[in-house]
Short mmCIF file of C-alpha atoms and ligand atoms in Angstrom, two decimals:
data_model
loop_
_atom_site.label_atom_id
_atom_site.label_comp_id
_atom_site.label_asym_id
_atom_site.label_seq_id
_atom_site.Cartn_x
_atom_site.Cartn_y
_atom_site.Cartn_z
CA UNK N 24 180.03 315.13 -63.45
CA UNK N 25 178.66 312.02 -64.33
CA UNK N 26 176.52 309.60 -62.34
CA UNK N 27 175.15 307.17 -64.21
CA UNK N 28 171.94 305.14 -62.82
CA UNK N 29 171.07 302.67 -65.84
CA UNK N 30 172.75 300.11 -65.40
CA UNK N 31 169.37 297.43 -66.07
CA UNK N 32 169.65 299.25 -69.71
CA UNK N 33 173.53 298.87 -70.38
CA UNK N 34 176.80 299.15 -68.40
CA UNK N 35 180.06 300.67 -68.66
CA UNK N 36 182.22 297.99 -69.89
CA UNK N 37 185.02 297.01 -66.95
CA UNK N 38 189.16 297.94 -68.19
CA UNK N 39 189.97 294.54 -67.98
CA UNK N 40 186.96 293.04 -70.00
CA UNK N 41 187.78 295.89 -72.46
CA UNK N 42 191.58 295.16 -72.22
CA UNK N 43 191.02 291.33 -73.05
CA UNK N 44 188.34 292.53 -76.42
CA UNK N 45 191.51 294.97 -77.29
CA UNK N 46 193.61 292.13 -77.00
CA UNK N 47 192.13 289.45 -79.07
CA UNK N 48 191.08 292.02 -81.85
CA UNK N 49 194.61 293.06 -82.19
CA UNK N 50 196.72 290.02 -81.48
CA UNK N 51 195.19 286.31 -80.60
CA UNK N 52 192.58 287.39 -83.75
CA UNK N 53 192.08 283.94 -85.29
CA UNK N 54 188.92 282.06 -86.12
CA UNK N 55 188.40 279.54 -83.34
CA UNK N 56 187.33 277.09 -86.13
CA UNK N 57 191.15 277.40 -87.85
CA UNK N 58 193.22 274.45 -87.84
CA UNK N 59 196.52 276.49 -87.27
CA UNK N 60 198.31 277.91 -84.55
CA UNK N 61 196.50 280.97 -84.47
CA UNK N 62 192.95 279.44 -84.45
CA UNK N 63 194.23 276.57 -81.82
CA UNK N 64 194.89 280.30 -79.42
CA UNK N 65 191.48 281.33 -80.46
CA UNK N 66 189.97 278.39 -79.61
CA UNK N 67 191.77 278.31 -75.89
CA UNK N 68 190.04 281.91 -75.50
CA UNK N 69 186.31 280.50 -76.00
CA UNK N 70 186.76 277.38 -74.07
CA UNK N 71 188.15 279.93 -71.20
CA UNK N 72 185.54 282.60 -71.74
CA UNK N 73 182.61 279.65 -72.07
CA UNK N 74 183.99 278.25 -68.60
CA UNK N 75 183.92 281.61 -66.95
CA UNK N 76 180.79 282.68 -67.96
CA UNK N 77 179.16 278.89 -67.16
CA UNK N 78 181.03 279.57 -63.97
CA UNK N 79 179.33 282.39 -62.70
CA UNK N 80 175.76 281.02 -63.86
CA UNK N 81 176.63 277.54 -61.88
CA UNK N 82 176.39 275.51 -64.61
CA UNK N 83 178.66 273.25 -66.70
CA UNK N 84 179.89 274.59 -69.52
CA UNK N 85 179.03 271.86 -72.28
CA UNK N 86 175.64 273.69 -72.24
CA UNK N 87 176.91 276.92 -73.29
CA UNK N 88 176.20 278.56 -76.16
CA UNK N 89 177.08 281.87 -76.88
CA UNK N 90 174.97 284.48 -79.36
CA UNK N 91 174.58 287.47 -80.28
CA UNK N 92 172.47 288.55 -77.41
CA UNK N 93 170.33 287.99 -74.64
CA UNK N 94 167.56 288.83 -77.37
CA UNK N 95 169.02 285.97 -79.97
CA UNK N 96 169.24 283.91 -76.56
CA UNK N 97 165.57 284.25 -76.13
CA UNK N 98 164.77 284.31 -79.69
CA UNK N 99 166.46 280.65 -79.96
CA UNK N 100 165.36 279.50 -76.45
CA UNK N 101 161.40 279.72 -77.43
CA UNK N 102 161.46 279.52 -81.41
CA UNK N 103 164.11 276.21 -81.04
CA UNK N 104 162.40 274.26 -78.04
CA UNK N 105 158.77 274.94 -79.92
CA UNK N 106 160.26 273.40 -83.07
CA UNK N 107 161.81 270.70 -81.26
CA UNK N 108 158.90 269.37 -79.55
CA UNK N 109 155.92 270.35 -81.28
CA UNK N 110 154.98 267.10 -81.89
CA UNK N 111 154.63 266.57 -78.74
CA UNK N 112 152.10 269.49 -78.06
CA UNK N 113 151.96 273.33 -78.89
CA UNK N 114 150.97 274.72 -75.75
CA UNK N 115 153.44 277.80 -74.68
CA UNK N 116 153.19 279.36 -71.07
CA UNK N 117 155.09 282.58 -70.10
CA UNK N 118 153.98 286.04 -68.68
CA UNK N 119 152.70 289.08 -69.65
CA UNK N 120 155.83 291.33 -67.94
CA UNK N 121 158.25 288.82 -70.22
CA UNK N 122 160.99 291.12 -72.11
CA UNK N 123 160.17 291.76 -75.76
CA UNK N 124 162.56 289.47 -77.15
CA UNK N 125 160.12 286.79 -75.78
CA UNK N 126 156.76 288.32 -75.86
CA UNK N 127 157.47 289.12 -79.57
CA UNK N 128 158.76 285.89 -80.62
CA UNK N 129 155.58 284.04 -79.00
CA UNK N 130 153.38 286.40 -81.31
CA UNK N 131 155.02 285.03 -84.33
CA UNK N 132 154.76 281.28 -82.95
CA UNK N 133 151.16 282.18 -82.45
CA UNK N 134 150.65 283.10 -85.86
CA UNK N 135 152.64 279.76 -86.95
CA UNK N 136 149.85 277.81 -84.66
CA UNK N 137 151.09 277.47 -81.26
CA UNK N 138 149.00 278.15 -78.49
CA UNK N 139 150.29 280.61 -75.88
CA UNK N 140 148.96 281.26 -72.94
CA UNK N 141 150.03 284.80 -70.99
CA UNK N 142 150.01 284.57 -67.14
CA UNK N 143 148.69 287.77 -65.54
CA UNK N 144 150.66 289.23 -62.42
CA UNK N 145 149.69 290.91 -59.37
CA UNK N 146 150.54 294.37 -58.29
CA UNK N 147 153.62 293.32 -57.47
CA UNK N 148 154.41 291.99 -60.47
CA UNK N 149 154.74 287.99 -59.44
CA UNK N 150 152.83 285.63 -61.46
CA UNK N 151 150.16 282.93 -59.12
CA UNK N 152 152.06 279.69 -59.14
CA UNK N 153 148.65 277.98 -58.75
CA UNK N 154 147.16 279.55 -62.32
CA UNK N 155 150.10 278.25 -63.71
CA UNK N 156 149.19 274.85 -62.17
CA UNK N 157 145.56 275.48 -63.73
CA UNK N 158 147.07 275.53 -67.34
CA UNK N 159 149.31 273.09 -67.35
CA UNK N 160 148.52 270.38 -68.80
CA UNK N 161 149.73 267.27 -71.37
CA UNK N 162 149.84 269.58 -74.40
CA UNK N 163 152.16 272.22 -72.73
CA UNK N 164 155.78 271.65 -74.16
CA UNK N 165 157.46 274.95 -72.77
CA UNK N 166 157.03 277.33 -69.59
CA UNK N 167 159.09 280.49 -70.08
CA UNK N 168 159.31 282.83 -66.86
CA UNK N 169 161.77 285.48 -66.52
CA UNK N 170 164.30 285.40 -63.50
CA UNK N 171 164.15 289.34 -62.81
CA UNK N 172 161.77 291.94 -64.70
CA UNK N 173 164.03 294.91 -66.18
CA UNK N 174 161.61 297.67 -65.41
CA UNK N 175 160.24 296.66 -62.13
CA UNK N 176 163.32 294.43 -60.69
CA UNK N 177 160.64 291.71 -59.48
CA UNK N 178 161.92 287.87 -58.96
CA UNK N 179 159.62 285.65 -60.10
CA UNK N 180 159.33 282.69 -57.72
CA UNK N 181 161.23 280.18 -60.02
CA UNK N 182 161.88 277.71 -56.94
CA UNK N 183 158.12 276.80 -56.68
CA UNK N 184 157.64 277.00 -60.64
CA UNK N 185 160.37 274.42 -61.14
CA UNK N 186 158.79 271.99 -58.75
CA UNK N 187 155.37 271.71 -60.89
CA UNK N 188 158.02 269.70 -63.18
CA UNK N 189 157.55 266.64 -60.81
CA UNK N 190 154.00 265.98 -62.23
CA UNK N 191 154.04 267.45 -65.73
CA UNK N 192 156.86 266.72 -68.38
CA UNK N 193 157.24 270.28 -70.02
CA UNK N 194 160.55 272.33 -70.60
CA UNK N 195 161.22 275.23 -68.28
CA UNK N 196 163.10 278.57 -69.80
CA UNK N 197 163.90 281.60 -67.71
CA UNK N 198 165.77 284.97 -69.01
CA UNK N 199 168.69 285.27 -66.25
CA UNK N 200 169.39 288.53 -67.74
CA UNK N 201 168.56 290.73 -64.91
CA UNK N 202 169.81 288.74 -62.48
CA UNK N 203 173.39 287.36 -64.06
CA UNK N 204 175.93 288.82 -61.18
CA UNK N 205 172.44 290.29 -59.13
CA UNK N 206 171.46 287.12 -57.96
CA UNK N 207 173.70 284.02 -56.63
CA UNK N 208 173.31 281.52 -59.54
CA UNK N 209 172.04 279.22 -56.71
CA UNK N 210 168.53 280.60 -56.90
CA UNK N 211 168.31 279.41 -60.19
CA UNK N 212 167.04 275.45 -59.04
CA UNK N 213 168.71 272.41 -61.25
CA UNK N 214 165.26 271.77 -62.61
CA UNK N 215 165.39 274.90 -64.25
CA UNK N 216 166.18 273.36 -68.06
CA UNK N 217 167.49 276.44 -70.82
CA UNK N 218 168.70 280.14 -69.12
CA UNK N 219 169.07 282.94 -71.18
CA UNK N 220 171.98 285.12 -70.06
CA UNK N 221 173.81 288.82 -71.83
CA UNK N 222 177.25 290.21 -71.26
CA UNK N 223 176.53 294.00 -71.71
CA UNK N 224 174.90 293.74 -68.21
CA UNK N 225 177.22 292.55 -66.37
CA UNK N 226 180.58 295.10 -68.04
CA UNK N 227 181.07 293.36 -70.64
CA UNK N 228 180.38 294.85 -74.67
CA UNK N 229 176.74 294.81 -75.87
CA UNK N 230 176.15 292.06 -78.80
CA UNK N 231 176.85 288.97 -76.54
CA UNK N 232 174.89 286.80 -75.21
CA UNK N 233 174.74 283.05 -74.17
CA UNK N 234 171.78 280.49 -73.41
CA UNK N 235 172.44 277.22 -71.40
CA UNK N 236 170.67 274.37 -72.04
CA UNK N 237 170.31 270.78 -69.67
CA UNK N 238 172.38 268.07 -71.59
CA UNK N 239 169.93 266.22 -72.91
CA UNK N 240 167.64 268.51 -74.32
CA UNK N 241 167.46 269.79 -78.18
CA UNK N 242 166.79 272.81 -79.28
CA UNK N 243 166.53 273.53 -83.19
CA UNK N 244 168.84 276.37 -84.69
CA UNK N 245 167.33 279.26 -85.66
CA UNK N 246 170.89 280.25 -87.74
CA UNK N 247 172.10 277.60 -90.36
CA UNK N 248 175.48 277.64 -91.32
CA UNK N 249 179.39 276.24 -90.17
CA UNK N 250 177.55 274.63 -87.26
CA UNK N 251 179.26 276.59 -84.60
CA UNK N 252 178.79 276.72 -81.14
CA UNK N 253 177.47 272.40 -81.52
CA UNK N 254 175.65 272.70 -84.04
CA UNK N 255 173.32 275.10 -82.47
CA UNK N 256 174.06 278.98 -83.30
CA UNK N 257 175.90 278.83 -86.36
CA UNK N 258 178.55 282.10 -87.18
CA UNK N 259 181.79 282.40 -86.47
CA UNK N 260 182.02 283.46 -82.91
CA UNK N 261 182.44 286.91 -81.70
CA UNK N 262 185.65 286.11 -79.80
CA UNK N 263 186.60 289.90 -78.42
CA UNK N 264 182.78 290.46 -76.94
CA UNK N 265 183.36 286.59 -75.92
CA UNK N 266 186.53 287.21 -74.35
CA UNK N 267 185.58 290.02 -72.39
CA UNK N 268 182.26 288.76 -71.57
CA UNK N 269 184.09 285.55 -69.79
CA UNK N 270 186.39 288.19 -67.75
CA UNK N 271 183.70 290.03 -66.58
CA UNK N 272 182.04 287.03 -65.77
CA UNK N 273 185.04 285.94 -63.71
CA UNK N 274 185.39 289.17 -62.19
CA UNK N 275 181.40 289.37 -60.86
CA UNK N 276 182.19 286.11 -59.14
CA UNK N 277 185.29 287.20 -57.71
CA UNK N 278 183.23 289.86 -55.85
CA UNK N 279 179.58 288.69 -56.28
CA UNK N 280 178.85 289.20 -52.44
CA UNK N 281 180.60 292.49 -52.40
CA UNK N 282 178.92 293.53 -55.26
CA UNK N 283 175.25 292.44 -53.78
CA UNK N 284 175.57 293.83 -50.71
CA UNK N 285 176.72 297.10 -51.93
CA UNK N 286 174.06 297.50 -54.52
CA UNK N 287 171.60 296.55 -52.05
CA UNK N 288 172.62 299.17 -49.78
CA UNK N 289 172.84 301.85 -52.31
CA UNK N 290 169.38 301.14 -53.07
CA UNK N 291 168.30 301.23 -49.54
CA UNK N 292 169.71 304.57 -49.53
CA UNK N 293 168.24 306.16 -52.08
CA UNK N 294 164.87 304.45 -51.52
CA UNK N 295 165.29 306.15 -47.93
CA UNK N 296 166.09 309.39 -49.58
CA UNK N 297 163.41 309.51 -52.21
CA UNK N 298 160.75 308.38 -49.56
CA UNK N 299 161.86 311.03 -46.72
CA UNK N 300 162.37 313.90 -48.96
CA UNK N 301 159.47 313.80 -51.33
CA UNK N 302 155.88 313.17 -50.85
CA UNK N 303 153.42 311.88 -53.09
CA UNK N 304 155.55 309.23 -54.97
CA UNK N 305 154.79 305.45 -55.25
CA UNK N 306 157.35 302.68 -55.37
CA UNK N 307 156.60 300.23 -57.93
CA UNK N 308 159.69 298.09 -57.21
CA UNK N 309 158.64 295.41 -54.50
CA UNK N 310 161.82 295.89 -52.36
CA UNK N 311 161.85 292.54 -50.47
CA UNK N 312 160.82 290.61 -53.60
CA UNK N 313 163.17 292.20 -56.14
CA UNK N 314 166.93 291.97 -57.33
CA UNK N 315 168.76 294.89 -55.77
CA UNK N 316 169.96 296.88 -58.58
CA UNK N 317 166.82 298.30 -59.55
CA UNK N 318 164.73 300.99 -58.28
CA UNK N 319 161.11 301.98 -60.24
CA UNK N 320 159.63 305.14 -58.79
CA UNK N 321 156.40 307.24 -59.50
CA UNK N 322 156.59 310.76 -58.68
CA UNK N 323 153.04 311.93 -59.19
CA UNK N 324 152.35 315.26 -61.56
CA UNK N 325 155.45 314.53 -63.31
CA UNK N 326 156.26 313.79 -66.74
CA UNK N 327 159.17 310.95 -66.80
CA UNK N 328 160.54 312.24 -69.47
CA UNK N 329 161.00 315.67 -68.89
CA UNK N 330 162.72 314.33 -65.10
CA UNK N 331 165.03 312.47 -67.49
CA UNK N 332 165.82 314.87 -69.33
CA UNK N 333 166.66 317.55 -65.97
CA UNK N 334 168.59 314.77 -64.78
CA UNK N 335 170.33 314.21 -67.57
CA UNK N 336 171.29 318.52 -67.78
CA UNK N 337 173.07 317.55 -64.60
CA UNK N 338 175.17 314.69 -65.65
CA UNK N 339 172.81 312.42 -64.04
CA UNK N 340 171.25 309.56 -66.29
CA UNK N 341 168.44 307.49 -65.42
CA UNK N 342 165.29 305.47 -67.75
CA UNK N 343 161.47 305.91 -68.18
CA UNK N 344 161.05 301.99 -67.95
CA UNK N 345 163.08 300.03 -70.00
CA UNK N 346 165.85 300.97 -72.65
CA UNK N 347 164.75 298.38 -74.84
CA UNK N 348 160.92 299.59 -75.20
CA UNK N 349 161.15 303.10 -74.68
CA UNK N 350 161.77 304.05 -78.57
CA UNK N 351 158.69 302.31 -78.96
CA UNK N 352 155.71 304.33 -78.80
CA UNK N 353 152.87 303.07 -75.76
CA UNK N 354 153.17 302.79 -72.07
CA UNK N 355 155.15 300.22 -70.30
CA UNK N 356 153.30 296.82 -70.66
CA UNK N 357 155.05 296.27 -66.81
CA UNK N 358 153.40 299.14 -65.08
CA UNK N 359 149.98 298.35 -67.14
CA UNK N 360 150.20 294.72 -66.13
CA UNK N 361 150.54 295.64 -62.37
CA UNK N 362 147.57 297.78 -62.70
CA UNK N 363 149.21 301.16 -62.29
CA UNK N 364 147.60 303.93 -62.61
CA UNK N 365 147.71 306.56 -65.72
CA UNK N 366 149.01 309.29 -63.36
CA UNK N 367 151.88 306.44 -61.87
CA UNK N 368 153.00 305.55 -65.39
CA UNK N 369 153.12 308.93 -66.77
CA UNK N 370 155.76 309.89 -63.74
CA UNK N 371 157.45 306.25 -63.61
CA UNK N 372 161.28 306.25 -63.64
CA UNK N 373 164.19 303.53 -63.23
CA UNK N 374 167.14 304.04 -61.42
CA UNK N 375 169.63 300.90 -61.51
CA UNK N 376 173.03 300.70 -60.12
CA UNK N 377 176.27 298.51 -60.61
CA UNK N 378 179.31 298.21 -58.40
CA UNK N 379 180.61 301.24 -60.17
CA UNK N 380 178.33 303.72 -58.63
CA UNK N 381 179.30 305.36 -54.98
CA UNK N 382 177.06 306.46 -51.96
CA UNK N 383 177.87 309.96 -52.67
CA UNK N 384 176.35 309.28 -56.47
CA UNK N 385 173.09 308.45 -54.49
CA UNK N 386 173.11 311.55 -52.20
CA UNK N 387 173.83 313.77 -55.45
CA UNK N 388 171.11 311.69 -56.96
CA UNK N 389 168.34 312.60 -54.52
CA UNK N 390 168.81 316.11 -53.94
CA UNK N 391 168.48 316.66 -57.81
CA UNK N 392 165.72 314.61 -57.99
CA UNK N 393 164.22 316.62 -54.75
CA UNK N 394 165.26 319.90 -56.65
CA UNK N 395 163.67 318.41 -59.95
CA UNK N 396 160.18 317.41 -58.77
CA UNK N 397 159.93 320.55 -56.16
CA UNK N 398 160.06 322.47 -59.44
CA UNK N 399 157.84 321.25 -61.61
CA UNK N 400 155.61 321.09 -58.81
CA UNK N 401 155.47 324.38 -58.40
CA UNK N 402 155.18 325.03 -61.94
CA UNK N 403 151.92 322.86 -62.85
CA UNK N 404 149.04 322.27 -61.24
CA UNK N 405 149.46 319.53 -58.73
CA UNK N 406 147.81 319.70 -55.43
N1 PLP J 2 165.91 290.03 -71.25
C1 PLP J 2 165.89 291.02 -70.34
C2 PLP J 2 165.19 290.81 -69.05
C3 PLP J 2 166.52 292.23 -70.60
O1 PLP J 2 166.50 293.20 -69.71
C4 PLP J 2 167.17 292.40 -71.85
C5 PLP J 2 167.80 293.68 -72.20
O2 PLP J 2 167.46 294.71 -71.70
C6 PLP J 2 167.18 291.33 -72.75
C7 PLP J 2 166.53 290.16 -72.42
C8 PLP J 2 167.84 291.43 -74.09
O3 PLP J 2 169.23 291.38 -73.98
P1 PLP J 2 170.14 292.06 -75.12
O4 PLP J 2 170.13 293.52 -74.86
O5 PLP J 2 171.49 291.45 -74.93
O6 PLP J 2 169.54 291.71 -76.42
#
C-alpha cells in the first residue's frame, strides 16, 4: 500500500505528461532554436506547452518564460527586477514565511547593498496590509509576497496588496507555486506584475519552472548565453519537462473545479478525523484562509519525525514542514514566524493532497495516525 500525502513537496507525474516527455526525448528531440525540420517540430512543442501553461495561470503567453525551476523563477524574479531598477531605488519588501529560493536570494542582494525589509505575520500566517503601507515608500522598487505558503497553506491577501500600486510605483512579484492548479488563476489580480510558477507541483517532472512577467517590464538575466527564452533565461530549453509541464497544465484546467472541490473535501475529512479522534493537537493551517491541499498539524508530545517515519513503515508518506528545508538543520522559520510554540513545532506535520489521492486514503490515513500518536503517548511522558 501506498498513500502518498506530499503532494506541496513533489507529485507523481500524470501518464500523459510523462507520455508527452517520453515522446519528445525519443522522437520530436530537436533543439527548438534549429533551423530544420526537426527544430521547426520542436519549436511547435514550446509555443504549445508555453500557451498551456500561460493558459492555466490566465495570462498571455508572450510573458512566459520557462526555467529550470520555481527556485531559478524566484532567483531571476528578485535578483533581475533589483538589477533592473536599482537606479531607481533599492528598497526590497517581502515576508518572513517567503520560500527559500527568495529569502536566500534577498540575503545576497543585502550583502550587494539593497535594503530589504521582512514583513512579520500573524498567527495565522498573513502579513498586515497596513505595515506594508507603512514601508512603502519612493525608494521601494519591488514587493515580493508569496501566493500560498508551502508549510502552512496560508493565502496571502494579494487582492488588497496589489491595490497599494495605485499610489506608489513599485513592482509586485508573487511565487504562484502553491497555488498553480489550487487556486483559480483569477485570484491572482492584473496588477499583480512577475508570477513565479513550477511544473513538478502540478504532475509534471521536477526541474521546470516558468515566471511571467507584465509586457512592459524588464527584468535582467541572471544566465548569459544563446538568448533563449527572449533574451531572458538563456539555455537551450528543456523541451520533455516543457512538454509535459504544458499537458499537465492543460489537464489541471480541464478539471480545475473538480480538482478543488475534491481536495477541499478530502481535507475537510481528514481535518474532521484528526480533530474527533485525537486530543491535544493544534491546527496550524488557517482552514478558511488557506489553499486546500494542505493540512499542518501539531500533535503535542510527539516527535514529527519519528510520526514520519511510522507512517512511512505503513506505506503512508507525509512531511515535517517543507521538503525543501527539512535537510537543513533548524526549525521551520513558518511555525517560528507564527509564534508557535517549541512543543507545536517539535510535533508539526504536513499532509498535502492532489487529485490522485481517494477518501479511503484519508480514512487509512487517520486511523494510523490515531494508532501512531495513541502509542507514543503511552510510551513517554505526556499528560
Ligand atoms: N516556492 C514555493 C512556495 C515552493 O513551495 C517551492 C518548492 O517547494 C518553490 C518555490 C521552489 O520550486 P522548485 O522546487 O521548482 O525549485
Amino acid at each position: 500500500m501506498k498513500i502518498y500525502l506530499d503532494n506541496s513537496a513533489t507529485t507523481q507525474v500524470s501518464e500523459a505528461a510523462a507520455k508527452k516527455a517520453y515522446e519528445i526525448m525519443t522522437v520530436d528531440y530537436g533543439n527548438p532554436s534549429s533551423l530544420h525540420h526537426m527544430g521547426v517540430v520542436a519549436e511547435s512543442e514550446l509555443k504549445l506547452a508555453r500557451k498551456r501553461v500561460a493558459e492555466l495561470l490566465g495570462r498571455d503567453e508572450k510573458g512566459l518564460i520557462f526555467t529550470s525551476s520555481g527556485t531559478e523563477a524566484n532567483n531571476l524574479a528578485l535578483k533581475g527586477l533589483a538589477e533592473a531598477r536599482k537606479k531607481r531605488g533599492n528598497k526590497i519588501i517581502t515576508s518572513k514565511i517567503e520560500h527559500p529560493s527568495v529569502l536566500e536570494q534577498c540575503k545576497q542582494l543585502e550583502a550587494e547593498g539593497f535594503q530589504i525589509v521582512y514583513l512579520d505575520v500573524d498567527e495565522k500566517g498573513l502579513i498586515s496590509k497596513e505595515k506594508l503601507k507603512e514601508h512603502l515608500d519612493d525608494n521601494t522598487i519591488l514587493v515580493s509576497i508569496m501566493f500560498a505558503n508551502n508549510e502552512i497553506g496560508t493565502r496571502q491577501p494579494i487582492k488588497e496588496i496589489s491595490e497599494l500600486k495605485k499610489d506608489k510605483d513599485f513592482i509586485l512579484h508573487t511565487d504562484f507555486v502553491q497555488g498553480l492548479g489550487k487556486a483559480e488563476s483569477c485570484n491572482i489580480p492584473k496588477e499583480v506584475d512577475v508570477i513565479t510558477v513550477s511544473g513538478h507541483k502540478i504532475h509534471a517532472p521536477k526541474g521546470i519552472g516558468a515566471l511571467w512577467i507584465k509586457d512592459n517590464i524588464t527584468v535582467r538575466p541572471i544566465l548569459f548565453g544563446g538568448g533563449q527564452e527572449k533574451n531572458i533565461r538563456s539555455g537551450t530549453e528543456n523541451l520533455p519537462a516543457i512538454g509535459a509541464f504544458g499537458v499537465a497544465s492543460a489537464q489541471a484546467l480541464e478539471n480545475i473545479f473538480e480538482d478543488i472541490k475534491k481536495i477541499y473535501a478530502m481535507r475537510k475529512l481528514l481535518f474532521e478525523g484528526l480533530t474527533c479522534e485525537i486530543k491535544d493537537i493544534k491546527i496550524n493551517t488557517p482552514m478558511e484562509i488557506s489553499v486546500p491541499s494542505v493540512l499542518n498539524v501539531s500533535f503535542l508530545g510527539v516527535r514529527a519525525e519519528v510520526l514520519l517515519h511510522t507512517l512511512e513503515q505503513k506505506g503512508i508518506y507525509i512531511s515535517t514542514g517543507s521538503a525543501c528545508s527539512s535537510h537543513k538543520k533548524g526549525q521551520s522559520h513558518v511555525l517560528k514566524a507564527i509564534k508557535a510554540k517549541e512543543k507545536e513545532i517539535e510535533g508539526a506535520v504536513r499532509f498535502s493532497f492532489s487529485r490522485y489521492n481517494t477518501f479511503e486514503e484519508i480514512n487509512i490515513a487517520v486511523d494510523a495516525v490515531k494508532s501512531a500518536v495513541d502509542s507514543f503517548r503511552s510510551l513517554g511522558s505526556f499528560r
